[in-house]
Amino acid sequence: DTGVSQNPRHKITKRGQNVTFRCDPISEHNRLYWYRQTLGQGPEFLTYFQNEAQLEKSRLLSDRFSAERPKGSFSTLEIQRTEQGDSAMYLCASSEDSYEQYFGPGTRLTVT
Amino acid sequence: SQKIEQNSEALNIQEGKTATLTCNYTNYSPAYLQWYRQDPGRGPVFLLLIRENEKEKRKERLKVTFDTTLKQSLFHITASQPADSATYLCALTMDSSYKLIFGSGTRLLVRP
């Protein structure tokens, strides 16, 4: 399968813990995006990379969130000191030199 | 304020009929408008992209229109099938960024 992959698929954590998610984009895609989606809503943009450079970050993203793409391939999204409001589906997408994006299956985070 | 509105009520139609979904936006000037399909528990799947200078785009049973004066896009599925049942999301892209700005989606249910 050559699509976007995300790990883990599900994560349950206690409030206050740190969590890290991984995204592996389609191999030739130079752009990688992170979104968050809650029930009944469309995905909400968090941040995006072109190669290893983080080019845009949502103003809604608190400083507890950080993302990296160290070698321009896979990316990680870390949430520090998780809160119950962080419970959501975290989606990763990638694209080449085009505007359409290809999404992974998501990581569902539950903060108890 | 900026808004993207899609009908929050589910659209329920008979197999074989044409489904028409609406996306209206306020205080945006998108360069591109895209439609995605999302099944429960999965990431969105790209369907069609239309540029601001295009009025209509077709792909198999799908048709998208884009009216920048009305600030509206219509998404049509002709000869609908039960397998078309899903949530359909519209998303805007501005000229200055690759990120997607999503509406909340409309759920389509096609009855056999």
XYZ file of N, CA and C in Angstrom:
672
model
N 0.839 -1.195 0.000
C 0.000 0.000 0.000
C 0.874 1.245 0.000
N 0.688 2.156 -0.947
C 1.558 3.316 -1.056
C 0.871 4.596 -0.601
N -0.204 4.495 0.141
C -0.919 5.678 0.617
C -0.260 6.264 1.849
N -0.904 7.281 2.420
C -0.425 7.915 3.649
C -0.739 6.987 4.821
N 0.241 6.766 5.680
C -0.010 5.930 6.852
C 0.202 6.737 8.128
N -0.559 6.377 9.150
C -0.466 7.063 10.438
C -0.433 6.033 11.563
N 0.380 6.334 12.558
C 0.478 5.449 13.721
C 0.604 6.277 14.994
N -0.022 5.814 16.091
C -0.964 4.684 16.116
C -2.310 5.066 15.522
N -3.194 4.121 15.357
C -4.531 4.437 14.871
C -5.414 4.941 16.006
N -5.151 4.436 17.199
C -5.925 4.864 18.370
C -4.959 5.096 19.521
N -5.259 6.114 20.347
C -4.435 6.395 21.522
C -5.351 6.877 22.633
N -5.269 6.200 23.761
C -5.991 6.646 24.941
C -4.946 7.076 25.956
N -5.096 8.264 26.497
C -4.102 8.767 27.435
C -4.793 9.518 28.568
N -4.093 9.658 29.642
C -4.653 10.404 30.776
C -4.269 11.868 30.642
N -5.141 12.712 31.104
C -4.909 14.155 31.078
C -3.557 14.468 31.712
N -2.813 15.318 31.059
C -1.512 15.709 31.575
C -0.344 14.960 30.966
N -0.637 13.844 30.295
C 0.428 13.067 29.649
C 0.768 13.667 28.287
N 1.966 13.325 27.811
C 2.385 13.727 26.462
C 2.111 12.586 25.490
N 1.746 12.932 24.262
C 1.546 11.917 23.237
C 2.249 12.362 21.952
N 2.651 11.390 21.162
C 3.300 11.661 19.876
C 2.686 10.771 18.813
N 2.366 11.378 17.674
C 1.803 10.645 16.541
C 2.787 10.726 15.377
N 2.743 9.698 14.547
C 3.632 9.666 13.383
C 2.819 9.611 12.103
N 3.329 10.263 11.072
C 2.720 10.226 9.740
C 3.800 9.927 8.710
N 3.532 8.944 7.856
C 4.394 8.650 6.710
C 3.637 9.016 5.445
N 4.087 10.046 4.730
C 3.350 10.491 3.540
C 3.631 9.583 2.352
N 2.942 9.832 1.261
C 3.245 9.179 -0.008
C 4.669 9.606 -0.394
N 5.468 8.657 -0.842
C 6.923 8.857 -0.879
C 7.384 10.049 -1.720
N 6.770 10.331 -2.834
C 7.271 11.432 -3.666
C 6.647 12.780 -3.322
N 5.789 12.822 -2.299
C 5.098 14.061 -1.948
C 5.967 14.945 -1.067
N 6.108 16.223 -1.463
C 6.971 17.120 -0.707
C 6.219 17.939 0.341
N 4.906 17.963 0.261
C 4.131 18.725 1.250
C 3.400 17.776 2.184
N 3.385 18.140 3.456
C 2.740 17.311 4.469
C 1.944 18.222 5.393
N 0.721 17.801 5.707
C -0.210 18.640 6.467
C -0.740 17.859 7.665
N -1.029 18.594 8.730
C -1.737 18.029 9.878
C -3.052 18.781 10.073
N -4.118 18.020 10.335
C -5.434 18.564 10.624
C -5.980 17.866 11.861
N -6.950 18.508 12.485
C -7.666 17.910 13.604
C -9.152 17.943 13.279
N -9.851 16.850 13.610
C -11.279 16.779 13.302
C -12.043 16.278 14.515
N -13.083 17.006 14.903
C -13.973 16.556 15.967
C -15.300 16.146 15.352
N -16.082 15.423 16.107
C -17.308 14.810 15.601
C -18.257 15.847 15.017
N -18.690 15.595 13.800
C -19.667 16.482 13.162
C -19.072 17.720 12.519
N -17.756 17.847 12.578
C -17.082 19.006 11.989
C -16.150 18.572 10.862
N -15.799 19.519 10.011
C -14.780 19.233 9.008
C -13.404 19.321 9.636
N -12.403 18.797 8.965
C -11.034 18.902 9.484
C -10.600 20.360 9.628
N -9.818 20.625 10.669
C -9.317 21.968 10.954
C -7.803 21.950 10.793
N -7.284 22.875 9.997
C -5.853 22.925 9.706
C -5.042 23.223 10.959
N -3.939 22.480 11.111
C -3.009 22.737 12.223
C -1.694 23.331 11.723
N -1.042 22.605 10.771
C 0.258 23.053 10.312
C 0.611 22.343 9.020
N 1.597 22.927 8.261
C 2.049 22.202 7.095
C 3.526 22.430 6.823
N 4.128 21.431 6.172
C 5.546 21.420 5.836
C 5.718 21.325 4.328
N 6.729 22.018 3.839
C 7.215 21.737 2.500
C 8.632 21.220 2.694
N 8.830 19.960 2.316
C 10.065 19.251 2.665
C 10.230 19.321 4.188
N 11.359 19.784 4.692
C 11.532 19.793 6.153
C 11.126 21.128 6.786
N 10.771 22.110 5.979
C 10.439 23.438 6.494
C 8.964 23.539 6.888
N 8.733 23.986 8.109
C 7.356 24.214 8.568
C 6.939 25.601 8.085
N 6.062 25.662 7.080
C 5.758 26.923 6.415
C 4.570 27.663 7.001
N 3.665 26.946 7.641
C 2.487 27.612 8.169
C 1.988 26.858 9.387
N 1.526 27.612 10.356
C 1.023 27.037 11.603
C -0.232 27.801 11.978
N -1.290 27.103 12.351
C -2.534 27.762 12.717
C -2.353 28.604 13.984
N -2.994 29.759 13.991
C -2.942 30.595 15.195
C -3.710 29.950 16.339
N -4.582 28.990 16.000
C -5.352 28.300 17.031
C -4.513 27.246 17.745
N -3.354 26.949 17.200
C -2.521 25.886 17.757
C -1.777 26.391 18.969
N -2.074 25.784 20.128
C -1.406 26.248 21.341
C 0.054 25.796 21.342
N 0.830 26.376 22.259
C 2.252 26.023 22.317
C 2.479 24.634 22.913
N 1.405 23.936 23.277
C 1.558 22.550 23.722
C 1.729 21.602 22.527
N 1.440 22.112 21.344
C 1.521 21.304 20.124
C 2.819 21.631 19.393
N 3.516 20.599 18.952
C 4.689 20.830 18.112
C 4.768 19.739 17.062
N 5.218 20.112 15.901
C 5.342 19.163 14.799
C 6.723 19.294 14.195
N 7.223 18.162 13.697
C 8.535 18.141 13.049
C 8.475 17.273 11.811
N 9.375 17.570 10.903
C 9.566 16.716 9.725
C 11.059 16.761 9.428
N 11.840 16.058 10.228
C 13.289 16.283 10.263
C 14.032 16.036 8.954
N 13.672 15.082 8.184
C 14.412 14.795 6.943
C 13.521 14.969 5.728
N 12.425 15.664 5.909
C 11.536 15.885 4.788
C 10.779 14.648 4.367
N 10.750 13.629 5.258
C 9.984 12.423 4.903
C 8.825 12.283 5.883
N 8.983 11.457 6.935
C 7.891 11.299 7.885
C 7.798 12.529 8.786
N 6.679 12.648 9.481
C 6.473 13.763 10.398
C 5.940 13.231 11.726
N 6.206 13.963 12.789
C 5.621 13.657 14.093
C 4.882 14.875 14.615
N 3.795 14.617 15.306
C 3.020 15.652 15.983
C 2.998 15.282 17.459
N 3.496 16.184 18.311
C 3.505 15.930 19.743
C 2.554 16.885 20.447
N 1.796 16.347 21.372
C 0.951 17.172 22.234
C 1.446 16.984 23.662
N 1.831 18.065 24.278
C 2.300 18.004 25.661
C 1.162 18.350 26.619
N 1.213 17.755 27.798
C 0.234 18.066 28.870
C -1.187 18.028 28.312
N -1.570 16.868 27.792
C -2.864 16.746 27.117
C -4.024 17.170 28.007
N -5.040 17.718 27.354
C -6.279 18.143 28.008
C -7.431 17.397 27.360
N -8.558 17.342 28.039
C -9.708 16.620 27.485
C -10.159 17.223 26.163
N -9.989 18.515 26.006
C -10.362 19.175 24.755
C -9.485 18.789 23.578
N -8.390 18.076 23.840
C -7.533 17.615 22.743
C -8.078 16.344 22.104
N -9.082 15.728 22.709
C -9.667 14.506 22.154
C -10.247 14.809 20.782
N -9.791 14.085 19.775
C -10.180 14.347 18.391
C -9.523 13.302 17.508
N -9.835 13.376 16.214
C -9.128 12.596 15.204
C -8.053 13.512 14.626
N -6.826 13.039 14.604
C -5.710 13.808 14.034
C -5.379 13.199 12.682
N -5.533 14.024 11.649
C -5.372 13.568 10.272
C -4.096 14.150 9.676
N -3.414 13.338 8.907
C -2.245 13.764 8.164
C -2.580 13.645 6.678
N -2.072 14.552 5.894
C -2.276 14.508 4.445
C -0.974 14.887 3.757
N -0.833 14.487 2.516
C 0.336 14.890 1.745
C -0.081 15.259 0.330
N 0.794 16.025 -0.320
C 0.532 16.404 -1.706
C 1.856 16.632 -2.411
N 1.776 16.567 -3.744
C 2.964 16.842 -4.550
C 2.855 18.291 -5.010
N 3.127 18.584 -6.264
C 3.010 19.956 -6.735
C 1.606 20.215 -7.250
N 0.623 20.042 -6.368
C -0.768 20.229 -6.748
C -1.532 20.629 -5.500
N -2.774 20.982 -5.677
C -3.565 21.443 -4.539
C -4.382 20.342 -3.879
N -4.623 19.232 -4.587
C -5.393 18.177 -3.934
C -4.509 17.442 -2.937
N -5.132 17.015 -1.858
C -4.388 16.371 -0.782
C -4.883 14.949 -0.577
N -3.963 14.107 -0.120
C -4.256 12.694 0.097
C -4.090 12.407 1.583
N -5.182 11.970 2.168
C -5.242 11.825 3.616
C -4.939 10.409 4.081
N -4.371 10.324 5.284
C -4.218 9.052 5.954
C -5.485 8.694 6.713
N -5.468 7.545 7.390
C -6.658 7.079 8.099
C -6.900 7.795 9.424
N -5.902 8.546 9.902
C -6.082 9.305 11.132
C -5.653 8.552 12.378
N -5.369 9.324 13.420
C -5.129 8.792 14.761
C -6.206 9.353 15.668
N -6.979 8.447 16.277
C -8.036 8.911 17.189
C -7.469 9.004 18.591
N -7.475 10.209 19.152
C -6.958 10.445 20.505
C -8.116 10.625 21.466
N -8.068 9.877 22.561
C -9.034 10.048 23.647
C -8.252 10.402 24.909
N -8.581 11.535 25.497
C -7.928 11.987 26.734
C -8.919 11.813 27.881
N -8.540 10.982 28.851
C -9.461 10.692 29.957
C -9.106 11.501 31.208
N -17.619 37.841 9.660
C -16.683 36.748 9.932
C -16.648 35.793 8.735
N -15.606 34.996 8.673
C -15.465 34.047 7.574
C -16.210 32.761 7.900
N -16.965 32.280 6.934
C -17.750 31.055 7.154
C -17.798 30.231 5.896
N -17.837 28.911 6.071
C -18.154 27.992 4.986
C -19.347 27.184 5.469
N -20.426 27.230 4.706
C -21.644 26.574 5.155
C -22.043 25.450 4.217
N -22.258 24.290 4.805
C -22.839 23.162 4.088
C -24.061 22.730 4.875
N -25.033 22.202 4.196
C -26.270 21.803 4.855
C -25.964 20.751 5.920
N -26.272 21.095 7.160
C -25.941 20.177 8.255
C -26.925 19.006 8.321
N -28.100 19.187 7.714
C -29.060 18.081 7.710
C -28.660 17.072 6.647
N -28.876 15.815 6.940
C -28.536 14.770 5.975
C -29.456 14.858 4.766
N -28.901 14.525 3.607
C -29.679 14.461 2.377
C -30.011 13.004 2.113
N -31.282 12.717 1.998
C -31.764 11.343 1.875
C -32.451 11.213 0.522
N -31.896 10.411 -0.395
C -32.491 10.320 -1.733
C -32.599 8.863 -2.159
N -33.411 8.650 -3.184
C -33.637 7.327 -3.741
C -32.534 6.995 -4.749
N -32.127 5.764 -4.763
C -31.143 5.292 -5.746
C -31.583 5.668 -7.156
N -30.610 6.099 -7.961
C -30.901 6.471 -9.344
C -31.159 7.958 -9.534
N -31.520 8.658 -8.461
C -31.758 10.101 -8.544
C -30.436 10.861 -8.487
N -30.521 12.157 -8.806
C -29.341 13.020 -8.714
C -29.289 13.687 -7.338
N -28.152 13.570 -6.687
C -27.931 14.253 -5.408
C -27.259 15.584 -5.688
N -27.742 16.638 -5.055
C -27.128 17.961 -5.196
C -26.800 18.500 -3.814
N -25.524 18.779 -3.589
C -25.060 19.299 -2.314
C -24.545 20.713 -2.528
N -24.723 21.556 -1.510
C -24.408 22.977 -1.626
C -23.297 23.369 -0.666
N -22.435 24.252 -1.130
C -21.383 24.831 -0.295
C -21.412 26.343 -0.521
N -21.692 27.091 0.530
C -21.685 28.558 0.461
C -20.586 29.096 1.351
N -19.939 30.160 0.929
C -18.882 30.727 1.747
C -19.032 32.245 1.828
N -18.511 32.789 2.921
C -18.625 34.224 3.211
C -17.258 34.761 3.574
N -16.923 35.906 2.988
C -15.672 36.606 3.335
C -14.414 35.796 3.049
N -14.477 34.989 1.997
C -13.300 34.321 1.462
C -13.222 34.653 -0.026
N -12.036 34.632 -0.571
C -11.839 34.732 -2.014
C -10.949 33.575 -2.439
N -11.524 32.396 -2.533
C -10.699 31.226 -2.807
C -10.203 31.191 -4.242
N -9.012 30.660 -4.415
C -8.481 30.422 -5.749
C -8.959 29.071 -6.275
N -9.213 28.144 -5.334
C -9.634 26.785 -5.686
C -10.698 26.326 -4.699
N -11.566 25.465 -5.189
C -12.554 24.847 -4.323
C -12.501 23.358 -4.603
N -12.484 22.573 -3.532
C -12.358 21.128 -3.692
C -13.494 20.417 -2.959
N -13.813 19.228 -3.441
C -14.779 18.364 -2.765
C -14.107 17.055 -2.397
N -14.392 16.621 -1.170
C -13.853 15.378 -0.631
C -15.003 14.521 -0.117
N -14.769 13.219 -0.137
C -15.709 12.253 0.438
C -15.077 11.689 1.691
N -15.883 11.527 2.749
C -15.365 10.923 3.970
C -16.336 9.861 4.479
N -15.829 8.656 4.660
C -16.593 7.576 5.265
C -16.274 7.521 6.761
N -17.187 6.968 7.567
C -16.988 6.969 9.023
C -15.665 6.332 9.431
N -14.917 7.015 10.279
C -13.663 6.475 10.796
C -12.509 6.514 9.825
N -12.674 7.192 8.698
C -11.612 7.233 7.679
C -11.265 8.679 7.342
N -10.117 8.850 6.694
C -9.731 10.169 6.246
C -10.480 10.569 4.983
N -10.581 11.875 4.708
C -11.236 12.335 3.484
C -10.515 11.832 2.234
N -11.292 11.654 1.169
C -10.754 11.227 -0.121
C -11.063 12.300 -1.152
N -10.044 12.757 -1.867
C -10.201 13.801 -2.869
C -11.084 13.327 -4.015
N -12.023 14.216 -4.430
C -12.898 13.914 -5.556
C -12.639 14.836 -6.739
N -12.809 16.127 -6.522
C -12.714 17.087 -7.630
C -12.168 18.410 -7.126
N -11.460 19.105 -8.019
C -10.974 20.455 -7.748
C -11.436 21.357 -8.874
N -11.895 22.563 -8.538
C -12.297 23.531 -9.562
C -11.635 24.860 -9.244
N -11.146 25.523 -10.278
C -10.441 26.793 -10.112
C -11.425 27.948 -10.175
N -11.023 29.095 -9.675
C -11.922 30.255 -9.600
C -12.368 30.723 -10.981
N -11.563 30.452 -12.005
C -11.940 30.901 -13.345
C -12.672 29.816 -14.137
N -13.011 28.711 -13.472
C -13.781 27.647 -14.114
C -15.207 27.674 -13.573
N -16.157 27.408 -14.426
C -17.551 27.406 -13.966
C -18.039 26.006 -13.657
N -17.483 25.006 -14.324
C -17.991 23.649 -14.172
C -16.861 22.646 -14.403
N -16.922 21.526 -13.686
C -15.957 20.444 -13.863
C -16.719 19.137 -13.714
N -16.355 18.157 -14.557
C -17.035 16.860 -14.496
C -16.022 15.735 -14.382
N -16.462 14.666 -13.699
C -15.649 13.452 -13.622
C -16.620 12.299 -13.430
N -16.775 11.512 -14.467
C -17.700 10.362 -14.441
C -19.080 10.843 -14.000
N -19.629 10.343 -12.889
C -20.985 10.741 -12.473
C -20.995 12.017 -11.625
N -19.852 12.627 -11.441
C -19.747 13.800 -10.575
C -19.658 15.079 -11.401
N -20.295 16.139 -10.889
C -20.186 17.449 -11.519
C -20.117 18.506 -10.429
N -19.210 19.457 -10.596
C -19.079 20.563 -9.656
C -19.240 21.860 -10.420
N -19.981 22.801 -9.826
C -20.050 24.162 -10.365
C -19.503 25.120 -9.323
N -19.011 26.251 -9.797
C -18.377 27.229 -8.913
C -18.804 28.612 -9.379
N -19.551 29.324 -8.550
C -20.016 30.664 -8.886
C -19.401 31.630 -7.888
N -18.378 32.367 -8.319
C -17.664 33.265 -7.400
C -18.472 34.529 -7.097
N -19.479 34.807 -7.927
C -20.348 35.958 -7.636
C -21.312 35.614 -6.512
N -21.922 34.441 -6.612
C -22.822 33.966 -5.553
C -22.058 33.409 -4.363
N -20.765 33.175 -4.531
C -19.928 32.536 -3.496
C -20.520 31.177 -3.123
N -20.696 30.367 -4.169
C -21.362 29.090 -3.972
C -20.807 28.045 -4.918
N -20.738 26.797 -4.421
C -20.428 25.657 -5.264
C -21.530 24.625 -5.081
N -21.912 24.006 -6.177
C -22.856 22.898 -6.142
C -22.129 21.634 -6.584
N -22.425 20.539 -5.901
C -21.795 19.243 -6.179
C -22.921 18.270 -6.502
N -22.863 17.678 -7.706
C -23.925 16.793 -8.150
C -23.372 15.372 -8.328
N -24.150 14.406 -7.892
C -23.857 12.998 -8.190
C -25.066 12.480 -8.968
N -24.871 12.132 -10.228
C -25.974 11.619 -11.029
C -26.055 10.100 -10.881
N -27.246 9.572 -11.142
C -27.492 8.121 -11.046
C -26.925 7.581 -9.738
N -27.340 8.176 -8.636
C -26.744 7.842 -7.337
C -26.953 6.377 -6.972
N -26.018 5.854 -6.187
C -26.023 4.456 -5.760
C -25.871 4.405 -4.246
N -26.345 3.342 -3.610
C -26.149 3.233 -2.152
C -24.686 3.379 -1.745
N -23.757 2.951 -2.601
C -22.329 3.074 -2.285
C -21.860 4.534 -2.244
N -22.682 5.450 -2.740
C -22.337 6.885 -2.660
C -22.635 7.464 -1.281
N -23.306 6.707 -0.431
C -23.635 7.189 0.914
C -22.353 7.466 1.690
N -22.226 8.699 2.158
C -21.010 9.155 2.848
C -21.233 10.605 3.249
N -20.232 11.190 3.906
C -20.228 12.632 4.155
C -19.363 13.310 3.099
N -19.861 14.399 2.543
C -19.150 15.130 1.503
C -18.750 16.494 2.046
N -17.470 16.774 1.925
C -16.882 17.997 2.479
C -16.437 18.909 1.353
N -16.756 20.195 1.451
C -16.141 21.141 0.532
C -14.990 21.838 1.258
N -14.001 22.255 0.500
C -12.815 22.867 1.084
C -12.310 23.959 0.156
N -11.901 25.072 0.750
C -11.368 26.197 -0.010
C -9.854 26.237 0.123
N -9.211 26.718 -0.935
C -7.778 27.003 -0.896
C -7.581 28.433 -1.377
N -6.846 29.210 -0.605
C -6.536 30.584 -1.008
C -5.293 30.573 -1.893
N -5.100 31.644 -2.608
C -3.962 31.730 -3.512
C -2.635 31.735 -2.760
N -2.664 32.214 -1.496
C -1.421 32.428 -0.761
C -0.998 31.227 0.079
N -1.776 30.151 0.045
C -1.494 29.034 0.949
C -1.989 27.737 0.345
N -1.370 26.628 0.742
C -1.826 25.318 0.283
C -2.805 24.662 1.254
N -3.029 25.272 2.425
C -3.891 24.609 3.396
C -5.328 24.579 2.906
N -6.084 23.589 3.395
C -7.499 23.474 3.085
C -8.316 24.027 4.248
N -9.368 24.776 3.902
C -10.320 25.281 4.882
C -11.626 24.576 4.590
N -12.047 23.712 5.516
C -13.173 22.820 5.268
C -14.480 23.378 5.811
N -15.569 23.025 5.129
C -16.889 23.138 5.708
C -17.126 21.941 6.626
N -18.291 21.918 7.253
C -18.573 20.848 8.217
C -19.126 19.587 7.560
N -19.413 19.659 6.275
C -19.835 18.464 5.554
C -21.339 18.252 5.549
N -21.773 17.539 4.525
C -23.177 17.107 4.426
C -23.188 15.602 4.273
N -24.031 14.955 5.080
C -24.148 13.505 4.993
C -25.181 13.149 3.929
N -24.794 12.271 3.025
C -25.693 11.796 1.967
C -26.051 10.343 2.242
N -27.346 10.044 2.182
C -27.808 8.667 2.311
C -28.616 8.319 1.068
N -28.174 7.316 0.328
C -28.861 6.868 -0.879
C -29.576 5.560 -0.562
N -30.901 5.579 -0.645
C -31.720 4.402 -0.319
C -31.843 3.497 -1.538
N -31.699 2.173 -1.341
C -31.850 1.247 -2.481
C -33.305 1.187 -2.959
